[in-house]
Every structure is written in C-alpha cells, then in structure tokens.
Short mmCIF file of C-alpha atoms in Angstrom, two decimals:
data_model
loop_
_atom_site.label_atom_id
_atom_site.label_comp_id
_atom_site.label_asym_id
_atom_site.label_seq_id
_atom_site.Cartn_x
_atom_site.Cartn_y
_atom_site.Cartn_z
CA UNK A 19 1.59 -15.33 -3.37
CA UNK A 20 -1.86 -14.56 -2.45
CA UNK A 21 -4.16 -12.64 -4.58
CA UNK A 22 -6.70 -9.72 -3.75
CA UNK A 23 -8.50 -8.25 -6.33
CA UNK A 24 -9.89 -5.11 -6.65
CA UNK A 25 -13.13 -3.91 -8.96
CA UNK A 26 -13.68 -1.69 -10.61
CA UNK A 27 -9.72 -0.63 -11.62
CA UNK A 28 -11.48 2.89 -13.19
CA UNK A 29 -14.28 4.51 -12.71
CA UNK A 30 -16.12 7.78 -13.91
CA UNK A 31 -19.51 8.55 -12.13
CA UNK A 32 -21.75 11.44 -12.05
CA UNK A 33 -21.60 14.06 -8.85
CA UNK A 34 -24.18 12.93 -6.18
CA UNK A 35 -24.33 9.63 -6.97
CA UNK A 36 -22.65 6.83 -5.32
CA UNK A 37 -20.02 4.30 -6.05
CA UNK A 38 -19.31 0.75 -4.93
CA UNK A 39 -16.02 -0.83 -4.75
CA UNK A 40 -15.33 -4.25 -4.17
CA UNK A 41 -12.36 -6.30 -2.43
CA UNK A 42 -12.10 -10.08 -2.88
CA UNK A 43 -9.41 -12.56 -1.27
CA UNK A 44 -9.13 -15.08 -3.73
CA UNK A 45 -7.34 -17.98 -1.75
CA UNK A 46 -7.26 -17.18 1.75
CA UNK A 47 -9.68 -16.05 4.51
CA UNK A 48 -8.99 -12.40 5.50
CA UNK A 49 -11.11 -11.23 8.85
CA UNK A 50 -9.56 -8.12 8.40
CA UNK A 51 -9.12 -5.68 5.14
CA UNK A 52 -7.74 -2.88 4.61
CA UNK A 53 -8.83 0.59 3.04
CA UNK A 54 -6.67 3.28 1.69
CA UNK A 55 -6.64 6.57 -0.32
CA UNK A 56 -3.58 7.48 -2.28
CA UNK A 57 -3.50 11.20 -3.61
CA UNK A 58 -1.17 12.04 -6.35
CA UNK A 59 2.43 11.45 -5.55
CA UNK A 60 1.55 10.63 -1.80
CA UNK A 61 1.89 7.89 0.33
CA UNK A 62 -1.37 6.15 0.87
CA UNK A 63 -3.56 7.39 4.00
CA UNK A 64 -5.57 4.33 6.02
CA UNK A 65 -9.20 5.10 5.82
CA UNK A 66 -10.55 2.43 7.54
CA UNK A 67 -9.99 -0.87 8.86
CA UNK A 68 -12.88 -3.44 7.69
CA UNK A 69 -13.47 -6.33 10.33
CA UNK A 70 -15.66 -9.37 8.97
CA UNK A 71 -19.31 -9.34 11.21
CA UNK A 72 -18.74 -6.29 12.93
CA UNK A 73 -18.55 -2.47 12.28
CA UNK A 74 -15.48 -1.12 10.11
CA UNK A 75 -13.26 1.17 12.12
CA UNK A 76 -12.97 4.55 10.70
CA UNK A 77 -9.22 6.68 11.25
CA UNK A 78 -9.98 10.13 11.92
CA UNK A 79 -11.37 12.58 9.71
CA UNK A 80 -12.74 9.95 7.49
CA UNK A 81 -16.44 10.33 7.64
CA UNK A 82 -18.25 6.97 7.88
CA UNK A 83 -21.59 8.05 6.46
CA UNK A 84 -19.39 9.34 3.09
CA UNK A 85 -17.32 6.11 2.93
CA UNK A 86 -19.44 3.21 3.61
CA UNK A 87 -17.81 0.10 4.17
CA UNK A 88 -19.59 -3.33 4.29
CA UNK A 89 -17.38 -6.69 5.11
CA UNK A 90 -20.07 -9.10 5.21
CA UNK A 91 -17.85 -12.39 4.28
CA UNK A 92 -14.16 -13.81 5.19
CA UNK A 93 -13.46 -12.98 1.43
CA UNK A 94 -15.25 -9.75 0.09
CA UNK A 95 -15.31 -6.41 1.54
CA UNK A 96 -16.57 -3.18 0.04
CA UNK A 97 -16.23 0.73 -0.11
CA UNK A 98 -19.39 2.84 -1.39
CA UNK A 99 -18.53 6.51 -1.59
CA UNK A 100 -21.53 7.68 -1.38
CA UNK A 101 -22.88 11.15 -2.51
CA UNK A 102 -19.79 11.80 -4.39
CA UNK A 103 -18.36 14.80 -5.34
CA UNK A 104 -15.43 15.79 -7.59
CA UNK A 105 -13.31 15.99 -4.35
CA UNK A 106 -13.73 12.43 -3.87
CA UNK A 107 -11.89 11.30 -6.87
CA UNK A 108 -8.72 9.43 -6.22
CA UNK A 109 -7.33 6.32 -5.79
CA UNK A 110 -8.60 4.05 -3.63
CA UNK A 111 -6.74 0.73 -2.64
CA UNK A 112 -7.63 -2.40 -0.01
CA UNK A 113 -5.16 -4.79 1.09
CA UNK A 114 -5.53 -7.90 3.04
CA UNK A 115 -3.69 -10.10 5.32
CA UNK A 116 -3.86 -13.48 6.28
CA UNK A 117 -2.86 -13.12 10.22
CA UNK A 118 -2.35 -10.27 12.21
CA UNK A 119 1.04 -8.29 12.68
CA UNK A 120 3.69 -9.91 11.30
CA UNK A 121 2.41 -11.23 8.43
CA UNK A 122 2.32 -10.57 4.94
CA UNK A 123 0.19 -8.11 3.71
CA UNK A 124 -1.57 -8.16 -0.11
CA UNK A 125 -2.99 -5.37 -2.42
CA UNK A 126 -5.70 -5.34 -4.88
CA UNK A 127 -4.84 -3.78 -8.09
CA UNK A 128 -6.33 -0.21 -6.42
CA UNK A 129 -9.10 1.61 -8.37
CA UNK A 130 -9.50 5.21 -9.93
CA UNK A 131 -12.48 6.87 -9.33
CA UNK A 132 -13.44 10.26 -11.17
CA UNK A 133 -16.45 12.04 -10.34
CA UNK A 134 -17.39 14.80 -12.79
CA UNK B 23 8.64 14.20 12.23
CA UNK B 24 7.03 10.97 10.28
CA UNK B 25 7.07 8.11 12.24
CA UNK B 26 8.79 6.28 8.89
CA UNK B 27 11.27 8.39 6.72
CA UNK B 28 12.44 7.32 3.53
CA UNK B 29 15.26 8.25 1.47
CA UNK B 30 16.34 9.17 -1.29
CA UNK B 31 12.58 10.90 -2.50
CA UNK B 32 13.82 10.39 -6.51
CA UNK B 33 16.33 8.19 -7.59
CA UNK B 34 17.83 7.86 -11.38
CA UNK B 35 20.03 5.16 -12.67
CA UNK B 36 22.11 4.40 -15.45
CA UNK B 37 21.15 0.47 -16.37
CA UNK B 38 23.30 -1.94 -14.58
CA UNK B 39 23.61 0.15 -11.14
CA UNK B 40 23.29 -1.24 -7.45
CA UNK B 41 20.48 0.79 -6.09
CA UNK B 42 20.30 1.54 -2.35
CA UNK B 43 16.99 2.99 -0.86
CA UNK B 44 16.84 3.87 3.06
CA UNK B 45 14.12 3.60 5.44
CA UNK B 46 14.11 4.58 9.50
CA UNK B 47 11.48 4.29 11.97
CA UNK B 48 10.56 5.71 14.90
CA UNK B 49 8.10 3.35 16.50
CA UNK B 50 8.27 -0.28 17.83
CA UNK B 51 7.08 -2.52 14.96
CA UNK B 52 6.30 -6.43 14.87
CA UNK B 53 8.03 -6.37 11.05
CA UNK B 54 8.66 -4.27 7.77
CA UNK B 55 7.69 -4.28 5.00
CA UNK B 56 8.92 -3.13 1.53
CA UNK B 57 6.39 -2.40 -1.52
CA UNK B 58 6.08 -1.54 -5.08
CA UNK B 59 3.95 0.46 -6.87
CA UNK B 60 4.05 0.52 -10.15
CA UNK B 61 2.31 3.39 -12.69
CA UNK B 62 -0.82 2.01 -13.02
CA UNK B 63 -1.11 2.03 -9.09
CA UNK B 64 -0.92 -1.69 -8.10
CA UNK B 65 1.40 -2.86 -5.02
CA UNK B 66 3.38 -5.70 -5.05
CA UNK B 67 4.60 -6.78 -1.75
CA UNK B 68 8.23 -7.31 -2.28
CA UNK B 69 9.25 -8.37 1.37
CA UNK B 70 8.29 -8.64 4.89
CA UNK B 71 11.49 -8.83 6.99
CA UNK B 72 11.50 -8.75 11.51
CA UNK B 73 15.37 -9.50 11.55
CA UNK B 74 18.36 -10.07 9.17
CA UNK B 75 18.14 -9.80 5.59
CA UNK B 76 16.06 -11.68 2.86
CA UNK B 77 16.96 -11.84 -0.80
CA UNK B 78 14.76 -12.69 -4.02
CA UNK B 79 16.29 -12.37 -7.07
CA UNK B 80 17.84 -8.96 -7.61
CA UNK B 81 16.29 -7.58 -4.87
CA UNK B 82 17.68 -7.72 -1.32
CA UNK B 83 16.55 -6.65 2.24
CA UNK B 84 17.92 -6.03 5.43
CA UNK B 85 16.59 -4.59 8.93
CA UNK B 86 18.69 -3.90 11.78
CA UNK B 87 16.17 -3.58 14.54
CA UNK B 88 18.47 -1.75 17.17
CA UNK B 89 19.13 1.20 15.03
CA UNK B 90 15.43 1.03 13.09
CA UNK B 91 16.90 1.07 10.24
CA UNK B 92 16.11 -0.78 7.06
CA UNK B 93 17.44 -1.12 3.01
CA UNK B 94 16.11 -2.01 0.26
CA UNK B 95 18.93 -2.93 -2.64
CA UNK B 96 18.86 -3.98 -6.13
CA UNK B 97 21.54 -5.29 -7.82
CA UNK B 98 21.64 -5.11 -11.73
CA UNK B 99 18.90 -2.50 -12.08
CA UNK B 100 17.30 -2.93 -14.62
CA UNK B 101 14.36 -0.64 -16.79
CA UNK B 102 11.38 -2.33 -15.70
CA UNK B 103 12.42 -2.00 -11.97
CA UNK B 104 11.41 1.77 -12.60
CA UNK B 105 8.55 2.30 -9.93
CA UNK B 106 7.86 3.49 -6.56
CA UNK B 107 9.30 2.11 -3.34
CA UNK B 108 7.43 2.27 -0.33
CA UNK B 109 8.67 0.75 3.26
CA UNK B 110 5.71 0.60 5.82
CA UNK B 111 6.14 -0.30 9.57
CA UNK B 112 3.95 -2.80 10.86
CA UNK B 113 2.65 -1.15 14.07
CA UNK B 114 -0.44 -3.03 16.00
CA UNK B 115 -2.15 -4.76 12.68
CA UNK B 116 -1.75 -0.92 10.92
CA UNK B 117 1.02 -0.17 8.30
CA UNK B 118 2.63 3.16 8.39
CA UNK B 119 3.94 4.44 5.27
CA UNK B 120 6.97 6.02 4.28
CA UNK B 121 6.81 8.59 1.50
CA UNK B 122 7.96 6.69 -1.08
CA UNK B 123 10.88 6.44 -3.54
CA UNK B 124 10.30 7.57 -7.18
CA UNK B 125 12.87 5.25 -9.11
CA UNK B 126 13.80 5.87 -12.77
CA UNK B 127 16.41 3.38 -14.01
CA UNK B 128 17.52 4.50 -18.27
CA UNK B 129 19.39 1.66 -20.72
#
C-alpha cells in the first residue's frame, strides 16, 4: 500500500513558540491532504483540508492563523501550530488519498505534540 | 445523533473468538471505510468497501448499502489484533468518523 509519513512522531516545545509538522506522500501524488486532531479516547476531528497551490480549507472553529497549513508540493504538506499553548497538545494526524471519493485513503504515523 | 454510529464501544475476547463490530450511517456515502489504530496512534487502512464484502486474511468486510449498514469481522482473533476500530463514511472527499471500537483480545 501507499505510504505517508508523518514528522515529527513526538514532540515537546516550549509555550509561545511554534511547531512545524510535516506530511510526505512517498509514492504517489496527493493534491489533497488531510489534517486531523485526535483527543484522548476520541474519534479524530478534521481540521482542515490542505489543497496543493491554493489556500487550505479550514472546518469550523479551527482558527487558521493558530494552525497554519502550507501544501506547497503534490507530495509534502505541513501544519505549524503556531503560538502554542498547553491546550494545543494532542495528537495530530494527516492522511492522504490518491483520487477523490472512493478511493483509498492513507495515514501518516500521527504525531504527539506537548507544549509545557 | 452521529451521522456514523459504531458498536460495540469496548470489546474483550478470549483468543480464538470471531469478533463482530457494527457500523450504521446516516448519510449518502461514495464508500466505507474501516481503520485501525493501534496504541502508538498510527492508522492502518484495513478496507475500503462501496458494495458486497471484501476479505484479507482474518479480517472480513461487508456493506449493505440499502440498510447503511456495515461489519467488520475477524475470525481467529488473535492478541496482536488488540486495537481500535474505526469505520468512517466517505461523504464528498471528507471522512466521517465513527467513535471507535476499543478491542482487547487475552490468550
């Protein structure tokens, strides 16, 4: 199957400073990535959908100045929280598919960010 | 109401057991999908399934689109299927999570 990969897997940063996540396809083209925050024992909640060349779209409530998103190439998108604060730790998660509906959809490996 | 329910929530299994797990939906999808999550967090994508059934080892699917209704089974559980389940609808490009099932299978 495909592969997305997902870095950092953990992270501890500082409050008020700002993190960057990255999401790589490895062996397919993805126009369109996926961003998601998973609190403990929940189901994951879509933050935003990243869309290669253009502006990511945001699902409500999710502030776009907080969560940055940046999808500048077919295989890498990223997530910077920025400004963090302890109530942004959690775990965040991208997936990426090679069509649209209908087809598969992959996960990266989903990475746990602290902020103390 | 959640647009996708799952059932049960926890599940516990003796080594050996068939293992049913239940998913509805309320919406129109193009497919379904079923998921994996194990401790550490990542998701495996187990199946994606618009009609019938689909099997891969141990692990079998079906969806019966008039009722919305999906299952997830798995026959000879084993330990190291313990994880999380998750079914998500596939709704205009946007997956929409069930809750999840918490499964625990002992030797």
């Amino acid at each position: 199957g495909a592969v997305v990969s997902q870095h950092p897997s953990r992270v501890i940063c500082k409050s008020g400073t700002s993190v960057k996540i990255e999401c790589r396809s490895l062996d397919f083209q993805a126009t369109t990535m996926f961003w998601y925050r998973q609190f403990p024992k929940k189901s994951l909640m879509l933050m935003a959908t990243s869309n290669e060349g253009s502006k990511a779209t945001y699902e409500q409530g999710v502030e776009k100045d907080k969560f940055l998103i940046n999808h500048a190439s077919l295989t890498l998108s990223t997530l910077t929280v920025t400004s963090a604060h302890p109530e942004d730790s959690s775990f965040y998660i991208c997936s990426a598919r090679r069509g649209g509906p209908g087809t598969e959809a992959f996960f990266g490996q989903g990475t746990r960010l602290t902020v103390v | 109401k959640n647009e996708v329910e799952q059932s049960p929530q926890n599940l516990t299994a003796q080594e050996g057991e068939f293992i049913t797990i239940n998913c509805s939906y309320s919406v129109g999808i193009s497919a379904l999908h079923w998921l994996q999550q194990h401790p550490g967090g990542g998701i495996v994508s187990l199946f994606m399934l618009s009609s019938g059934k689909k099997k891969h080892g141990r692990l079998i699917a079906t969806i019966n689109i008039q009722e919305k209704h999906s299952s997830l089974h798995i026959t000879a559980s084993h330990p190291r299927d313990s994880a999380v389940y998750i079914c998500a609808a596939d709704l205009r490009n946007k997956l929409i999570f069930g809750t999840g099932t918490r499964l625990q299978v002992f030797p």
